[in-house]
CSV table of N, CA and C in Angstrom, one decimal:
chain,number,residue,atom,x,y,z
A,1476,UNK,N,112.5,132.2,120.8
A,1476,UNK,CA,112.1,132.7,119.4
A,1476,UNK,C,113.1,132.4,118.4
A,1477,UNK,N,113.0,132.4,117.3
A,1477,UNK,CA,113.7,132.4,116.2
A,1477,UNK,C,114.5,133.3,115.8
A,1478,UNK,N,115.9,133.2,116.0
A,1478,UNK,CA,116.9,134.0,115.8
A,1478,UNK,C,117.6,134.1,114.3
A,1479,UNK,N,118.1,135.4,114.0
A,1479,UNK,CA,118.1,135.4,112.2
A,1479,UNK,C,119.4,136.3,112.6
A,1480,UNK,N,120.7,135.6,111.9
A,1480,UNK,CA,121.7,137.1,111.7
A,1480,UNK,C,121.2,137.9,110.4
A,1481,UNK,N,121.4,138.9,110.2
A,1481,UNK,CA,121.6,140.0,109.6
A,1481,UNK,C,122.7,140.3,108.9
A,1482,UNK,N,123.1,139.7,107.7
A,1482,UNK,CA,124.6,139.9,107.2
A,1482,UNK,C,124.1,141.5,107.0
A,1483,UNK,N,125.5,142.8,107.4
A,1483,UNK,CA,125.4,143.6,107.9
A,1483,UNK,C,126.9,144.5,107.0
A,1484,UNK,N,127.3,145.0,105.8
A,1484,UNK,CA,128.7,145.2,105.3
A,1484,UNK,C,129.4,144.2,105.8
A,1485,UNK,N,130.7,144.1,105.2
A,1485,UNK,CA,131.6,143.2,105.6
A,1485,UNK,C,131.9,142.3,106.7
A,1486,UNK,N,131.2,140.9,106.2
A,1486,UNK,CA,131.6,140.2,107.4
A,1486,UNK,C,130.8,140.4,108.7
A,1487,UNK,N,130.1,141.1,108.9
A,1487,UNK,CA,129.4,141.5,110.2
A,1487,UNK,C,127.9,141.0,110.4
A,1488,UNK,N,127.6,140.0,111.1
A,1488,UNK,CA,126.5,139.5,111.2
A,1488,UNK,C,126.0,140.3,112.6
A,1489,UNK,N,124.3,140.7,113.2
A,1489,UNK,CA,123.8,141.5,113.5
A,1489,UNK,C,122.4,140.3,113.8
A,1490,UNK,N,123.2,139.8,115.1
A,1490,UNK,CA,121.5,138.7,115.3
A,1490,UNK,C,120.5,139.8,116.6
A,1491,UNK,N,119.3,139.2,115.6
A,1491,UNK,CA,117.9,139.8,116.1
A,1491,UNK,C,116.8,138.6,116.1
A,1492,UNK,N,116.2,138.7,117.0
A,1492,UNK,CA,114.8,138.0,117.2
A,1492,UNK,C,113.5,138.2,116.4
A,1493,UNK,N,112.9,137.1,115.5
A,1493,UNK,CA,112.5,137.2,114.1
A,1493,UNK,C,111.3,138.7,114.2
A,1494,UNK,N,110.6,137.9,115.1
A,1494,UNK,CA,109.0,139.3,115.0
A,1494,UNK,C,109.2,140.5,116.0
A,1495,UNK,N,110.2,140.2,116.7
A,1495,UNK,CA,110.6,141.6,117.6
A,1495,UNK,C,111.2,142.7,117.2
A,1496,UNK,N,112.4,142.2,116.8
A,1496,UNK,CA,113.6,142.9,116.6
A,1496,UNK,C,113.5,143.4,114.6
A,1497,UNK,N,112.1,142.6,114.0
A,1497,UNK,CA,112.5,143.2,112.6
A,1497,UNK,C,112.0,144.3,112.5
A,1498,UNK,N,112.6,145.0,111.4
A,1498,UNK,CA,112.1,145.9,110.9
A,1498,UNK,C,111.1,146.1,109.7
A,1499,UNK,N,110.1,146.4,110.4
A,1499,UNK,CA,108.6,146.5,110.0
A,1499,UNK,C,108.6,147.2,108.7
A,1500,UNK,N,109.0,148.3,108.5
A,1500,UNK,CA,108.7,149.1,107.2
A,1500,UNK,C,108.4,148.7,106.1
A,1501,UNK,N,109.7,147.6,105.7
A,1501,UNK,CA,109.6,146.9,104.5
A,1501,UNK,C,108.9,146.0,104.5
A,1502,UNK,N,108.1,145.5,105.5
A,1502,UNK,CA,106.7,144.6,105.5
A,1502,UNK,C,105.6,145.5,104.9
A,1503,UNK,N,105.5,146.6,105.9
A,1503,UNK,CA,104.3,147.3,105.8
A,1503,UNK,C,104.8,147.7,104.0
A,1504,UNK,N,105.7,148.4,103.6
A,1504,UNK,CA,105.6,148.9,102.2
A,1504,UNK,C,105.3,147.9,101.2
A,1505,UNK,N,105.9,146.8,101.4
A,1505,UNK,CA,104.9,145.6,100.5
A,1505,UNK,C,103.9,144.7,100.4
A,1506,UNK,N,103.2,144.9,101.5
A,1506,UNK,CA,101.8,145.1,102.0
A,1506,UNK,C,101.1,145.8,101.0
A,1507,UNK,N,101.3,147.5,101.5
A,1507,UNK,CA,100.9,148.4,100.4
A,1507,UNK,C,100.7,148.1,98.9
A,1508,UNK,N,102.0,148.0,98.4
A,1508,UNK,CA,101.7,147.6,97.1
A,1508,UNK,C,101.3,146.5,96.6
A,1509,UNK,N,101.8,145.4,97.7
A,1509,UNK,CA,100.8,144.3,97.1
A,1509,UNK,C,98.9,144.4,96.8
A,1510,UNK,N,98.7,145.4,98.0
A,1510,UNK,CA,97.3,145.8,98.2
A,1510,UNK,C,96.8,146.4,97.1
A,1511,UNK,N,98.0,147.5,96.6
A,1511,UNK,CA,97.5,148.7,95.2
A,1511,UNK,C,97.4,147.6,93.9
A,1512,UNK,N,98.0,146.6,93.6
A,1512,UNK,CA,98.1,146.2,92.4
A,1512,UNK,C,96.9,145.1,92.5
A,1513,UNK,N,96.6,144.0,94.1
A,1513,UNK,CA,95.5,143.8,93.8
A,1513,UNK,C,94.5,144.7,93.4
A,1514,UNK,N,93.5,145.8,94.5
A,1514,UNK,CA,92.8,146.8,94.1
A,1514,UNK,C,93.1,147.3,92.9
A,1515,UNK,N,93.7,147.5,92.3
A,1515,UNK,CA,93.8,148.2,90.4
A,1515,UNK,C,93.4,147.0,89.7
A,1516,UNK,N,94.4,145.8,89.9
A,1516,UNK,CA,93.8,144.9,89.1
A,1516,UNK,C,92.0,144.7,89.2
A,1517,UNK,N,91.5,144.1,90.6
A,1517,UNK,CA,90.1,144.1,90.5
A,1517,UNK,C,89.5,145.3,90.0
A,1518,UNK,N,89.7,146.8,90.0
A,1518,UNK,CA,89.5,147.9,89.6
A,1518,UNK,C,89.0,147.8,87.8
A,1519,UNK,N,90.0,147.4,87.3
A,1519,UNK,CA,90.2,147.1,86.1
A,1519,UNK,C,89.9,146.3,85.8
A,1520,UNK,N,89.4,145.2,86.1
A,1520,UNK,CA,87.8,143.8,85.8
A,1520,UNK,C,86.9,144.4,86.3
A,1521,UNK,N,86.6,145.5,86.4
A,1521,UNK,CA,85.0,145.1,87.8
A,1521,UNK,C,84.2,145.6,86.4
A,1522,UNK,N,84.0,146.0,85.0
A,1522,UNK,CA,82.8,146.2,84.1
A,1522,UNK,C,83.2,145.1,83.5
A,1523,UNK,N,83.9,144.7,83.0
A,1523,UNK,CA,83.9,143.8,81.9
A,1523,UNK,C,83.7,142.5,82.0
A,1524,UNK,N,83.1,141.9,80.9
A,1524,UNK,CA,82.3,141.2,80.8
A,1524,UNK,C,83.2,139.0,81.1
A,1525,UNK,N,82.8,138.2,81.7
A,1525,UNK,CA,83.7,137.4,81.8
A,1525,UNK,C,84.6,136.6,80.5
A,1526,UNK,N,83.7,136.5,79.7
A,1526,UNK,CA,84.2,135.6,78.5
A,1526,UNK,C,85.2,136.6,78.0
A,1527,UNK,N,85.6,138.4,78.0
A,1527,UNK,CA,87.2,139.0,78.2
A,1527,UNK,C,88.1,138.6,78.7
A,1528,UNK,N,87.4,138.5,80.1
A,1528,UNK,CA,88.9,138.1,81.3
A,1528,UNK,C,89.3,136.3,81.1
A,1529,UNK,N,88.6,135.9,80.5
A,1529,UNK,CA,89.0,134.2,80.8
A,1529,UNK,C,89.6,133.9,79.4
A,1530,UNK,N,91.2,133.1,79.5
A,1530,UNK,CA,91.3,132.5,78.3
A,1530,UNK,C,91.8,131.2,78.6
A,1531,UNK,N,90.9,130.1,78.4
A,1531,UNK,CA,91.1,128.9,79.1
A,1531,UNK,C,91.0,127.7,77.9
A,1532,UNK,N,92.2,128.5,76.8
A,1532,UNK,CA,92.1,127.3,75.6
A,1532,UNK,C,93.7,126.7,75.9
A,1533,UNK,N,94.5,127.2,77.3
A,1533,UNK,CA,95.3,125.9,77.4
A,1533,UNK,C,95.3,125.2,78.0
A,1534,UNK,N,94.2,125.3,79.2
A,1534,UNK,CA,93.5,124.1,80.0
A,1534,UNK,C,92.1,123.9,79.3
A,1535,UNK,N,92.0,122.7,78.4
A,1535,UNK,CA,90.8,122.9,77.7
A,1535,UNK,C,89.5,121.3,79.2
A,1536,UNK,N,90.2,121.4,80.0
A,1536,UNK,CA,89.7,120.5,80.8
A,1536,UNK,C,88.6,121.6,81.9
A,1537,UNK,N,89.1,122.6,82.1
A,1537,UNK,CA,88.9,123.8,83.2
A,1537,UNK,C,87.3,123.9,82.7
A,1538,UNK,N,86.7,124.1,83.8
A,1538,UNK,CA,85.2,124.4,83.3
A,1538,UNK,C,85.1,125.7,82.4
A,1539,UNK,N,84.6,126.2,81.5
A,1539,UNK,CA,84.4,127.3,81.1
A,1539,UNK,C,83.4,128.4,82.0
A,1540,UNK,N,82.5,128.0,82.5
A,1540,UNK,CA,81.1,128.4,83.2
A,1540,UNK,C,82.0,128.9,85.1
A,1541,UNK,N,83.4,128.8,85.1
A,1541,UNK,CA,83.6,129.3,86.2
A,1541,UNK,C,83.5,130.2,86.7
A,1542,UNK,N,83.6,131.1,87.4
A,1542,UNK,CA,83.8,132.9,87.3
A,1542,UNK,C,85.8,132.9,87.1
A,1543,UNK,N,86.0,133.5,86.6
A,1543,UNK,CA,87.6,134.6,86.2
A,1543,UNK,C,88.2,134.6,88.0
A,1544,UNK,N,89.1,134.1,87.7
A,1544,UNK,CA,89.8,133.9,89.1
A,1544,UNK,C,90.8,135.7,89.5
A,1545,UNK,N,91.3,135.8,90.4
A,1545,UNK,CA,92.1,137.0,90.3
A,1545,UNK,C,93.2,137.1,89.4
A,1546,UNK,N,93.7,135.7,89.0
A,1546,UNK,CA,95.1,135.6,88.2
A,1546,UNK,C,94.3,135.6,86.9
A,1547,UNK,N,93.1,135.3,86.3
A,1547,UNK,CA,92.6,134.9,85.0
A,1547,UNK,C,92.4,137.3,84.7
A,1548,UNK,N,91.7,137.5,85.5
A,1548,UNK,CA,92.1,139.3,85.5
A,1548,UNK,C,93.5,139.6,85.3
A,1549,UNK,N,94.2,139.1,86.3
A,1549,UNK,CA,95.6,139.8,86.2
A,1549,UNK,C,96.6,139.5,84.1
A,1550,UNK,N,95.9,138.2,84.1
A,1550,UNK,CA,96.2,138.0,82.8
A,1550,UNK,C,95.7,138.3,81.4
A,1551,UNK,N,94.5,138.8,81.8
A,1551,UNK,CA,93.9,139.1,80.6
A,1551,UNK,C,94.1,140.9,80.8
A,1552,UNK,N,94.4,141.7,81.7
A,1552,UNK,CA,95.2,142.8,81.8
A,1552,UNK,C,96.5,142.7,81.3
A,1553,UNK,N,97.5,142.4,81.4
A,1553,UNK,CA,98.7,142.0,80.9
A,1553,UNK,C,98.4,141.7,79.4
A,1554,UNK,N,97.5,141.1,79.2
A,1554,UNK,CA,97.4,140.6,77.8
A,1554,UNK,C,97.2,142.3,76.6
A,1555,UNK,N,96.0,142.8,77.7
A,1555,UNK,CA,95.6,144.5,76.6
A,1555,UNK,C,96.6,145.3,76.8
A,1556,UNK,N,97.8,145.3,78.0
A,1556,UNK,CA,98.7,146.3,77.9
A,1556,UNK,C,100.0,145.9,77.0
A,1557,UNK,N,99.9,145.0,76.8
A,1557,UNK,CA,100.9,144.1,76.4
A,1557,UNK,C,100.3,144.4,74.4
A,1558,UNK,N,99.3,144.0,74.3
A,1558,UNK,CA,98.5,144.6,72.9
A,1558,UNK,C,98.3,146.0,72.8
A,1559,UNK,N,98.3,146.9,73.7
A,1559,UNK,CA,98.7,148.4,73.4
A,1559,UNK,C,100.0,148.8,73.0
A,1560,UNK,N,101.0,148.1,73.8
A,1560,UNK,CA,102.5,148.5,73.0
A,1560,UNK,C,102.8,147.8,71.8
A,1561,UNK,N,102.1,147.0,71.6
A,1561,UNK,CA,102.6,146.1,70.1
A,1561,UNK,C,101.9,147.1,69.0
A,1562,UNK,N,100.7,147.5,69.2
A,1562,UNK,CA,99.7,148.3,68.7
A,1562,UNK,C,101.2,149.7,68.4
A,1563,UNK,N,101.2,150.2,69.3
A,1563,UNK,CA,101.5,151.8,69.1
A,1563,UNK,C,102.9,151.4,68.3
A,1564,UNK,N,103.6,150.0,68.4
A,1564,UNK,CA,105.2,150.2,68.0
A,1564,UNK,C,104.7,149.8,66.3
A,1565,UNK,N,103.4,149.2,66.2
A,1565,UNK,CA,103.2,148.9,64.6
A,1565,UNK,C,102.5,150.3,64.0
A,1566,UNK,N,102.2,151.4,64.5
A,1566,UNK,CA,101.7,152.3,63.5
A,1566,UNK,C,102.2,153.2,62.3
A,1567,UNK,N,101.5,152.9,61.8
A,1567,UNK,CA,102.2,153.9,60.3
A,1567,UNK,C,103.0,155.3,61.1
A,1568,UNK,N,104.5,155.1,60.1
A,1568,UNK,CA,105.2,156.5,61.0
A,1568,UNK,C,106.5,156.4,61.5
A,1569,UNK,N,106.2,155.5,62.8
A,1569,UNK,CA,106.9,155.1,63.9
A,1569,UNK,C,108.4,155.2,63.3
A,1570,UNK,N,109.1,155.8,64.1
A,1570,UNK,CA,110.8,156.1,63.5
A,1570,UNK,C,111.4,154.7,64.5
A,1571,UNK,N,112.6,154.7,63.8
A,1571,UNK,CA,113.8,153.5,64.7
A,1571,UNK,C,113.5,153.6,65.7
A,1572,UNK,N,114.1,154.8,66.2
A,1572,UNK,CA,114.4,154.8,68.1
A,1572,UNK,C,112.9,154.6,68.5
A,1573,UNK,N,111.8,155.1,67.9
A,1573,UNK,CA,110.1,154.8,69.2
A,1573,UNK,C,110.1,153.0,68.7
A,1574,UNK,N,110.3,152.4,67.8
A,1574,UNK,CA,110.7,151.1,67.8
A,1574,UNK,C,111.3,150.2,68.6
A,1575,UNK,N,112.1,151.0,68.9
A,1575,UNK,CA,113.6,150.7,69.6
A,1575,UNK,C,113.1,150.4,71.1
A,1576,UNK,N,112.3,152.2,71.4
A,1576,UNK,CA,112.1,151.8,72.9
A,1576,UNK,C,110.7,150.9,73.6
A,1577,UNK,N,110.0,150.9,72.1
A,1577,UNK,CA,108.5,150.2,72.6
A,1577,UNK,C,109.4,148.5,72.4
A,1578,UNK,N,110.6,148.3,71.9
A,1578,UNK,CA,110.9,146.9,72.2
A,1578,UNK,C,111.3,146.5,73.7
A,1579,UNK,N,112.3,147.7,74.0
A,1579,UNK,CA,112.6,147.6,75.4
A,1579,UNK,C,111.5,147.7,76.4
A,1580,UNK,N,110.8,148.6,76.5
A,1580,UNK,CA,109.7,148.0,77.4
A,1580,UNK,C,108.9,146.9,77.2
A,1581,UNK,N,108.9,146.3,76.0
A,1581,UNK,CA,108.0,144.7,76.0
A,1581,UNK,C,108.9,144.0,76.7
A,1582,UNK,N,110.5,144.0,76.3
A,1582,UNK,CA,110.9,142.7,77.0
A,1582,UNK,C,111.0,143.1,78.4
A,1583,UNK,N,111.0,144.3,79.3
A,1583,UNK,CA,110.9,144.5,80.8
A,1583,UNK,C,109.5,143.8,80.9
A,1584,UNK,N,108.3,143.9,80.4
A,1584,UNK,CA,107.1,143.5,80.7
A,1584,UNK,C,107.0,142.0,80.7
A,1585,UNK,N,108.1,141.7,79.7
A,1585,UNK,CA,108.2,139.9,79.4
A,1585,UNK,C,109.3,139.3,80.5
A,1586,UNK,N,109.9,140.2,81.2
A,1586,UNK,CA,110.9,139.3,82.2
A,1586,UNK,C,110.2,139.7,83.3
């Protein structure tokens, strides 16, 4: 089988045999969430209508008439939460600091 050391604190390598010897958890836990954020995202397309979810004016080659792929959902989500914080940091009112932090969470959402 396929042997993997384990850099382990200092200098200490820790060889294990790849599908035996790993430790499952951190499979299974990103499994999980990989699972939650697909299911939410389909969750969050499943009413709305296609010509929402698709924006296909920088592949102007792409059929228009396709169905919305999972990533064309995942981006036109990102696009409305992404237009809610721009929304709430432009309203009449808004002091420095709610400016301040609706900037810092755009650029977390933008890295």
């Amino acid at each position: 089988m396929l042997c993997i050391l384990l850099k382990i604190g200092k200098n200490q390598n820790v060889p294990f045999d790849f599908p035996f010897d790993f430790p499952m958890s951190p499979l299974i836990s990103l499994f999980h969430v990989c699972l939650w954020t697909y299911t939410m995202t389909e969750t969050w397309a499943w009413g709305r209508k296609d010509e929402e979810l698709v924006d296909r004016s920088a592949w102007p080659w792409d059929s228009t008439s396709r169905r919305p792929s999972h990533a064309d959902k995942r981006r036109a989500w990102r696009r409305e939460l992404l237009g809610e914080e721009i929304r709430a940091a432009l309203r009449p009112g808004a002091t420095e600091a709610e400016i301040q932090a609706v900037a810092a969470r755009l650029l977390s959402l933008a890295a």
